[in-house]
Amino acid sequence: WSGSLGGVDENSEEENKLLRGLVRSRQLTDSEISRLFGGNLTSKYLNQLKAGLERQGLAHHTTEPTGGRPGRIWKPGPPLPN
């Protein structure tokens, strides 16, 4: 799945790290994903990474109520059918 952000291999390291984190943890919140990268990547770039994995069917997200803005929970693989 390397280079899904535009066909450039330089993105594959971050994609791999995110996918490994999702598989290892089974699910991660947006905040946990940011911490996975030490808070060193912008939210815009992280959103691009997550969207790239989602487009490829390698990850999906659900939303959970939190008492404020709904939280996104990311999980590995495509969403399960209803």
mmCIF file of C-alpha atoms in Angstrom:
data_model
loop_
_atom_site.group_PDB
_atom_site.id
_atom_site.type_symbol
_atom_site.label_atom_id
_atom_site.label_comp_id
_atom_site.label_asym_id
_atom_site.label_seq_id
_atom_site.Cartn_x
_atom_site.Cartn_y
_atom_site.Cartn_z
ATOM 1 C CA TRP A 1 0.000 0.000 0.000
ATOM 2 C CA SER A 2 2.971 2.297 -0.278
ATOM 3 C CA GLY A 3 2.465 5.746 -1.619
ATOM 4 C CA SER A 4 -1.305 5.926 -1.359
ATOM 5 C CA LEU A 5 -1.174 9.657 -0.638
ATOM 6 C CA GLY A 6 -0.197 10.476 -4.161
ATOM 7 C CA GLY A 7 1.951 7.709 -5.537
ATOM 8 C CA VAL A 8 5.080 8.737 -3.654
ATOM 9 C CA ASP A 9 6.922 6.107 -1.627
ATOM 10 C CA GLU A 10 8.019 8.614 1.034
ATOM 11 C CA ASN A 11 4.612 8.243 2.698
ATOM 12 C CA SER A 12 4.788 4.496 3.112
ATOM 13 C CA GLU A 13 6.762 4.625 6.371
ATOM 14 C CA GLU A 14 4.039 6.601 8.142
ATOM 15 C CA GLU A 15 1.286 4.498 6.565
ATOM 16 C CA ASN A 16 3.011 1.326 7.733
ATOM 17 C CA LYS A 17 3.467 2.711 11.238
ATOM 18 C CA LEU A 18 -0.199 3.712 11.474
ATOM 19 C CA LEU A 19 -1.434 0.363 10.168
ATOM 20 C CA ARG A 20 0.862 -1.568 12.535
ATOM 21 C CA GLY A 21 -0.434 0.531 15.438
ATOM 22 C CA LEU A 22 -4.036 -0.166 14.474
ATOM 23 C CA VAL A 23 -3.439 -3.893 14.143
ATOM 24 C CA ARG A 24 -1.505 -4.088 17.412
ATOM 25 C CA SER A 25 -4.030 -2.043 19.417
ATOM 26 C CA ARG A 26 -7.139 -3.183 17.504
ATOM 27 C CA GLN A 27 -8.426 0.385 17.656
ATOM 28 C CA LEU A 28 -7.085 3.891 18.175
ATOM 29 C CA THR A 29 -8.661 7.289 18.699
ATOM 30 C CA ASP A 30 -7.493 10.325 16.735
ATOM 31 C CA SER A 31 -5.588 11.463 19.840
ATOM 32 C CA GLU A 32 -3.889 8.087 20.225
ATOM 33 C CA ILE A 33 -2.868 8.167 16.556
ATOM 34 C CA SER A 34 -1.312 11.587 17.072
ATOM 35 C CA ARG A 35 0.606 10.249 20.092
ATOM 36 C CA LEU A 36 1.734 7.248 18.007
ATOM 37 C CA PHE A 37 3.725 9.781 15.970
ATOM 38 C CA GLY A 38 4.877 11.701 19.038
ATOM 39 C CA GLY A 39 2.644 14.647 18.173
ATOM 40 C CA ASN A 40 5.085 15.513 15.374
ATOM 41 C CA LEU A 41 2.675 15.298 12.420
ATOM 42 C CA THR A 42 0.021 17.877 11.613
ATOM 43 C CA SER A 43 -3.635 16.929 11.928
ATOM 44 C CA LYS A 44 -4.022 17.625 8.205
ATOM 45 C CA TYR A 45 -1.289 15.112 7.359
ATOM 46 C CA LEU A 46 -2.657 12.538 9.816
ATOM 47 C CA ASN A 47 -6.101 12.927 8.241
ATOM 48 C CA GLN A 48 -4.524 12.276 4.824
ATOM 49 C CA LEU A 49 -2.829 9.134 6.155
ATOM 50 C CA LYS A 50 -6.056 7.827 7.681
ATOM 51 C CA ALA A 51 -8.085 8.660 4.564
ATOM 52 C CA GLY A 52 -5.516 6.872 2.387
ATOM 53 C CA LEU A 53 -5.750 3.699 4.458
ATOM 54 C CA GLU A 54 -9.532 3.963 4.492
ATOM 55 C CA ARG A 55 -9.710 4.342 0.677
ATOM 56 C CA GLN A 56 -7.647 1.186 0.319
ATOM 57 C CA GLY A 57 -9.881 -0.776 2.706
ATOM 58 C CA LEU A 58 -7.015 -1.174 5.187
ATOM 59 C CA ALA A 59 -8.688 0.850 7.966
ATOM 60 C CA HIS A 60 -12.066 2.298 8.838
ATOM 61 C CA HIS A 61 -13.540 4.520 11.511
ATOM 62 C CA THR A 62 -16.644 4.731 13.619
ATOM 63 C CA THR A 63 -17.892 7.659 15.646
ATOM 64 C CA GLU A 64 -18.623 7.457 19.347
ATOM 65 C CA PRO A 65 -20.508 9.980 21.486
ATOM 66 C CA THR A 66 -18.269 11.660 24.054
ATOM 67 C CA GLY A 67 -20.515 14.248 25.693
ATOM 68 C CA GLY A 68 -19.115 16.862 23.315
ATOM 69 C CA ARG A 69 -17.892 16.487 19.766
ATOM 70 C CA PRO A 70 -18.181 12.832 18.678
ATOM 71 C CA GLY A 71 -14.891 10.948 18.797
ATOM 72 C CA ARG A 72 -13.546 8.882 15.924
ATOM 73 C CA ILE A 73 -12.330 5.363 16.623
ATOM 74 C CA TRP A 74 -10.062 3.873 13.939
ATOM 75 C CA LYS A 75 -9.830 0.125 13.403
ATOM 76 C CA PRO A 76 -7.832 -2.013 10.994
ATOM 77 C CA GLY A 77 -9.482 -3.488 7.909
ATOM 78 C CA PRO A 78 -12.701 -2.614 6.109
ATOM 79 C CA PRO A 79 -15.908 -2.004 8.057
ATOM 80 C CA LEU A 80 -17.927 -5.072 8.901
ATOM 81 C CA PRO A 81 -21.251 -5.394 7.059
ATOM 82 C CA ASN A 82 -24.332 -4.480 9.102
#
